[in-house]
């Protein structure tokens, strides 16, 4: 198997893992910056992530224009991926999703903060992007280049951003890093929300976030987690 074929197979596995772990459902999507061309990325055609196979993957430029002659319908919100890759050369993988575990942070005045060891992979916090502030009433989808650029500005140099009333976007330097962060964003959020009724919650310190976050993104740790999640997803 060529290096590109291996990367694309891993992109399919990432779709299946995030569906199996209740991050993605019928909606949401995962992409990979092309390992052969920084100005291109791969993402499935418009299809539920659990059903994605290699043959569903399409190639786009950073303006999210389809490359090649595949005429199948793409995700409307693929501009999220192109906009972030354009703004963040360090990002190699992007996920957009609407997991119930993070939706309270998109609709209520509750700040997501890292309270668990694995939650440290996200960083110190998560920004909030409100489309209303810049674009007024919309259908809440991120479907234009201007909206995607605005979202990328809100993300800035962080690893995740919430979209008011909509969902979240997470980025990673590799697909495995992305999958780890995406799952842990949800799980840390669940622990935080379950803990709030008991009183004050103690977040991790800046030092704990830096040390734990780096440790949990080391290749052996990511490989162990990936093997577990991939097996659960049938790979």
CSV table of C-alpha atoms in Angstrom, one decimal:
chain,number,residue,atom,x,y,z
A,1,UNK,CA,0.0,0.0,0.0
A,2,UNK,CA,1.4,3.4,-0.9
A,3,UNK,CA,1.8,6.1,1.7
A,4,UNK,CA,-1.1,8.1,0.3
A,5,UNK,CA,-3.4,5.0,0.2
A,6,UNK,CA,-2.4,4.4,3.8
A,7,UNK,CA,-3.3,7.9,4.8
A,8,UNK,CA,-6.6,7.8,3.1
A,9,UNK,CA,-7.4,4.5,4.7
A,10,UNK,CA,-6.7,6.1,8.1
A,11,UNK,CA,-9.0,9.0,7.2
A,12,UNK,CA,-11.8,6.4,6.7
A,13,UNK,CA,-10.9,4.8,10.0
A,14,UNK,CA,-11.1,8.2,11.7
A,15,UNK,CA,-14.6,8.7,10.4
A,16,UNK,CA,-15.6,5.3,11.8
A,17,UNK,CA,-14.0,5.8,15.1
A,18,UNK,CA,-15.6,9.2,15.7
A,19,UNK,CA,-19.0,7.7,14.8
A,20,UNK,CA,-18.5,4.7,17.1
A,21,UNK,CA,-17.5,7.0,20.0
A,22,UNK,CA,-20.6,9.2,19.6
A,23,UNK,CA,-18.8,12.2,18.4
A,24,UNK,CA,-20.2,12.1,14.8
A,25,UNK,CA,-23.7,10.8,13.9
A,26,UNK,CA,-25.6,11.2,10.7
A,27,UNK,CA,-23.9,14.6,10.4
A,28,UNK,CA,-20.4,16.0,10.8
A,29,UNK,CA,-17.2,15.4,8.8
A,30,UNK,CA,-13.5,14.8,9.1
A,31,UNK,CA,-10.8,15.9,6.6
A,32,UNK,CA,-7.1,15.4,6.1
A,33,UNK,CA,-4.7,17.9,4.5
A,34,UNK,CA,-3.1,16.2,1.5
A,35,UNK,CA,0.3,14.8,2.5
A,36,UNK,CA,1.4,15.5,-1.1
A,37,UNK,CA,0.2,19.0,-1.5
A,38,UNK,CA,-0.4,21.5,1.3
A,39,UNK,CA,-2.9,23.4,-0.8
A,40,UNK,CA,-5.3,20.4,-1.0
A,41,UNK,CA,-7.3,18.3,1.3
A,42,UNK,CA,-9.3,15.1,1.3
A,43,UNK,CA,-12.8,14.7,2.7
A,44,UNK,CA,-15.7,12.3,2.0
A,45,UNK,CA,-18.5,13.1,-0.3
A,46,UNK,CA,-21.7,14.1,1.5
A,47,UNK,CA,-22.3,10.9,3.5
A,48,UNK,CA,-22.8,9.9,7.1
A,49,UNK,CA,-19.4,9.2,8.6
A,50,UNK,CA,-20.1,5.7,9.8
A,51,UNK,CA,-20.8,4.7,6.2
A,52,UNK,CA,-17.7,6.3,4.6
A,53,UNK,CA,-15.4,4.1,2.5
A,54,UNK,CA,-12.2,5.0,0.6
A,55,UNK,CA,-14.2,5.4,-2.7
A,56,UNK,CA,-16.2,8.2,-1.1
A,57,UNK,CA,-13.2,10.5,-0.6
A,58,UNK,CA,-12.9,13.6,-2.7
A,59,UNK,CA,-10.0,16.0,-3.2
A,60,UNK,CA,-10.5,19.8,-2.8
A,61,UNK,CA,-8.3,22.9,-3.0
A,62,UNK,CA,-8.2,25.3,-0.1
A,63,UNK,CA,-11.1,27.3,-1.6
A,64,UNK,CA,-13.0,24.1,-1.3
A,65,UNK,CA,-13.4,23.7,-5.0
A,66,UNK,CA,-13.5,20.0,-6.1
A,67,UNK,CA,-10.5,18.7,-8.0
A,68,UNK,CA,-11.0,16.1,-10.6
A,69,UNK,CA,-14.2,14.9,-12.3
A,70,UNK,CA,-16.1,13.4,-9.4
A,71,UNK,CA,-19.6,15.0,-9.7
A,72,UNK,CA,-21.0,13.5,-6.4
A,73,UNK,CA,-22.4,16.1,-4.0
A,74,UNK,CA,-19.9,17.3,-1.3
A,75,UNK,CA,-20.6,18.5,2.2
A,76,UNK,CA,-22.1,22.0,2.2
A,77,UNK,CA,-19.9,22.9,5.2
A,78,UNK,CA,-16.6,21.7,3.6
A,79,UNK,CA,-15.6,25.4,3.5
A,80,UNK,CA,-14.8,25.1,7.2
A,81,UNK,CA,-12.0,22.7,6.4
A,82,UNK,CA,-10.6,24.8,3.5
A,83,UNK,CA,-10.8,28.0,5.5
A,84,UNK,CA,-8.9,26.5,8.5
A,85,UNK,CA,-6.2,24.9,6.4
A,86,UNK,CA,-5.7,28.2,4.6
A,87,UNK,CA,-5.4,30.1,7.9
A,88,UNK,CA,-3.4,27.5,9.8
A,89,UNK,CA,-0.5,25.8,8.0
A,90,UNK,CA,0.2,23.8,11.1
A,91,UNK,CA,-3.1,22.0,10.9
A,92,UNK,CA,-3.2,18.7,9.1
A,93,UNK,CA,-6.7,17.4,10.1
A,94,UNK,CA,-10.0,19.0,11.0
A,95,UNK,CA,-13.3,17.7,12.4
A,96,UNK,CA,-16.7,19.4,12.7
A,97,UNK,CA,-19.4,17.7,14.8
A,98,UNK,CA,-22.5,18.2,16.9
A,99,UNK,CA,-22.1,15.7,19.8
A,100,UNK,CA,-24.7,16.1,22.6
A,101,UNK,CA,-21.7,16.1,25.0
A,102,UNK,CA,-20.6,19.5,23.8
A,103,UNK,CA,-23.8,21.1,22.8
A,104,UNK,CA,-24.5,22.7,26.3
A,105,UNK,CA,-21.4,24.7,25.8
A,106,UNK,CA,-22.8,26.0,22.5
A,107,UNK,CA,-26.1,27.2,23.9
A,108,UNK,CA,-25.6,28.1,27.6
A,109,UNK,CA,-23.3,30.5,29.5
A,110,UNK,CA,-21.0,27.7,30.6
A,111,UNK,CA,-17.3,27.8,30.0
A,112,UNK,CA,-15.6,24.6,28.9
A,113,UNK,CA,-12.4,24.1,30.9
A,114,UNK,CA,-10.0,21.2,31.2
A,115,UNK,CA,-10.7,19.3,34.3
A,116,UNK,CA,-9.4,15.8,33.4
A,117,UNK,CA,-6.0,14.5,32.6
A,118,UNK,CA,-6.9,13.7,29.0
A,119,UNK,CA,-8.9,16.9,28.5
A,120,UNK,CA,-5.6,18.7,28.7
A,121,UNK,CA,-5.0,17.7,25.0
A,122,UNK,CA,-7.4,20.5,24.1
A,123,UNK,CA,-5.5,23.3,25.8
A,124,UNK,CA,-6.6,25.9,28.3
A,125,UNK,CA,-10.0,26.5,26.9
A,126,UNK,CA,-12.3,26.7,23.8
A,127,UNK,CA,-13.4,29.9,22.0
A,128,UNK,CA,-17.0,30.6,21.0
A,129,UNK,CA,-17.9,31.7,17.5
A,130,UNK,CA,-21.3,33.4,17.0
A,131,UNK,CA,-22.3,33.7,13.4
A,132,UNK,CA,-25.0,36.2,14.4
A,133,UNK,CA,-22.4,38.8,15.3
A,134,UNK,CA,-21.1,39.1,11.8
A,135,UNK,CA,-23.7,37.6,9.5
A,136,UNK,CA,-27.1,38.1,11.3
A,137,UNK,CA,-29.8,35.6,10.8
A,138,UNK,CA,-28.6,32.6,8.8
A,139,UNK,CA,-29.5,28.9,8.4
A,140,UNK,CA,-26.7,28.3,11.0
A,141,UNK,CA,-24.6,26.4,8.5
A,142,UNK,CA,-21.0,27.5,7.7
A,143,UNK,CA,-21.4,27.5,3.9
A,144,UNK,CA,-19.6,30.6,2.5
A,145,UNK,CA,-15.9,31.5,2.3
A,146,UNK,CA,-16.5,34.6,4.4
A,147,UNK,CA,-18.1,32.6,7.2
A,148,UNK,CA,-15.3,30.0,7.1
A,149,UNK,CA,-12.7,32.7,7.4
A,150,UNK,CA,-14.5,34.3,10.3
A,151,UNK,CA,-14.7,30.9,12.1
A,152,UNK,CA,-11.0,30.4,11.5
A,153,UNK,CA,-10.2,33.8,13.0
A,154,UNK,CA,-12.2,32.8,16.1
A,155,UNK,CA,-10.3,29.5,16.3
A,156,UNK,CA,-7.0,31.6,16.0
A,157,UNK,CA,-4.1,29.5,17.4
A,158,UNK,CA,-6.2,27.2,19.6
A,159,UNK,CA,-7.2,23.6,19.1
A,160,UNK,CA,-11.0,23.9,19.3
A,161,UNK,CA,-13.9,26.4,18.8
A,162,UNK,CA,-17.6,26.1,19.6
A,163,UNK,CA,-20.2,27.4,17.2
A,164,UNK,CA,-23.1,29.0,19.0
A,165,UNK,CA,-26.2,26.8,18.7
A,166,UNK,CA,-24.4,24.5,16.3
A,167,UNK,CA,-21.5,22.4,17.3
A,168,UNK,CA,-17.7,22.4,17.4
A,169,UNK,CA,-14.6,22.3,15.3
A,170,UNK,CA,-11.3,20.6,16.4
A,171,UNK,CA,-8.0,20.6,14.7
A,172,UNK,CA,-4.9,18.4,14.9
A,173,UNK,CA,-1.3,18.1,13.6
A,174,UNK,CA,-2.2,14.5,12.6
A,175,UNK,CA,-5.3,12.5,12.2
A,176,UNK,CA,-4.6,10.5,15.4
A,177,UNK,CA,-4.0,13.7,17.3
A,178,UNK,CA,-7.3,15.1,16.0
A,179,UNK,CA,-9.2,12.0,17.0
A,180,UNK,CA,-7.7,12.1,20.5
A,181,UNK,CA,-8.6,15.7,20.9
A,182,UNK,CA,-12.1,15.4,19.5
A,183,UNK,CA,-13.0,12.5,21.8
A,184,UNK,CA,-11.5,14.1,24.8
A,185,UNK,CA,-13.2,17.4,24.2
A,186,UNK,CA,-16.5,15.5,24.5
A,187,UNK,CA,-15.5,13.4,27.5
A,188,UNK,CA,-14.0,16.2,29.5
A,189,UNK,CA,-17.2,18.2,28.7
A,190,UNK,CA,-19.3,15.4,30.0
A,191,UNK,CA,-17.3,15.1,33.3
A,192,UNK,CA,-17.5,18.9,33.8
A,193,UNK,CA,-21.3,19.0,33.3
A,194,UNK,CA,-21.8,16.0,35.6
A,195,UNK,CA,-19.6,17.6,38.3
A,196,UNK,CA,-21.2,21.1,38.3
A,197,UNK,CA,-24.2,20.2,40.5
A,198,UNK,CA,-21.9,19.1,43.3
A,199,UNK,CA,-20.4,22.6,43.6
A,200,UNK,CA,-17.1,24.2,42.6
A,201,UNK,CA,-15.0,22.5,39.9
A,202,UNK,CA,-11.2,22.7,40.0
A,203,UNK,CA,-9.7,23.0,36.6
A,204,UNK,CA,-6.2,21.9,35.7
A,205,UNK,CA,-3.5,24.4,36.2
A,206,UNK,CA,-1.6,25.9,33.2
A,207,UNK,CA,1.4,23.7,34.0
A,208,UNK,CA,-0.7,20.6,34.3
A,209,UNK,CA,-2.4,21.4,31.0
A,210,UNK,CA,1.0,21.8,29.3
A,211,UNK,CA,2.6,18.7,30.7
A,212,UNK,CA,-0.4,16.4,30.5
A,213,UNK,CA,-1.4,17.6,27.1
A,214,UNK,CA,2.1,16.9,25.7
A,215,UNK,CA,2.3,13.5,27.3
A,216,UNK,CA,-1.1,12.4,26.0
A,217,UNK,CA,-0.1,13.4,22.4
A,218,UNK,CA,3.1,11.3,22.4
A,219,UNK,CA,3.1,8.8,19.5
A,220,UNK,CA,3.0,5.7,21.8
A,221,UNK,CA,0.0,7.0,23.7
A,222,UNK,CA,-1.8,7.9,20.5
A,223,UNK,CA,-1.0,4.5,19.0
A,224,UNK,CA,-2.5,2.7,22.0
A,225,UNK,CA,-5.7,4.8,21.9
A,226,UNK,CA,-6.0,4.5,18.1
A,227,UNK,CA,-5.7,0.7,18.2
A,228,UNK,CA,-8.4,0.5,20.9
A,229,UNK,CA,-10.8,2.9,19.1
A,230,UNK,CA,-10.1,1.3,15.7
A,231,UNK,CA,-10.8,-2.1,17.0
A,232,UNK,CA,-14.1,-0.9,18.5
A,233,UNK,CA,-15.0,0.5,15.1
A,234,UNK,CA,-14.3,-2.8,13.4
A,235,UNK,CA,-10.9,-2.1,11.9
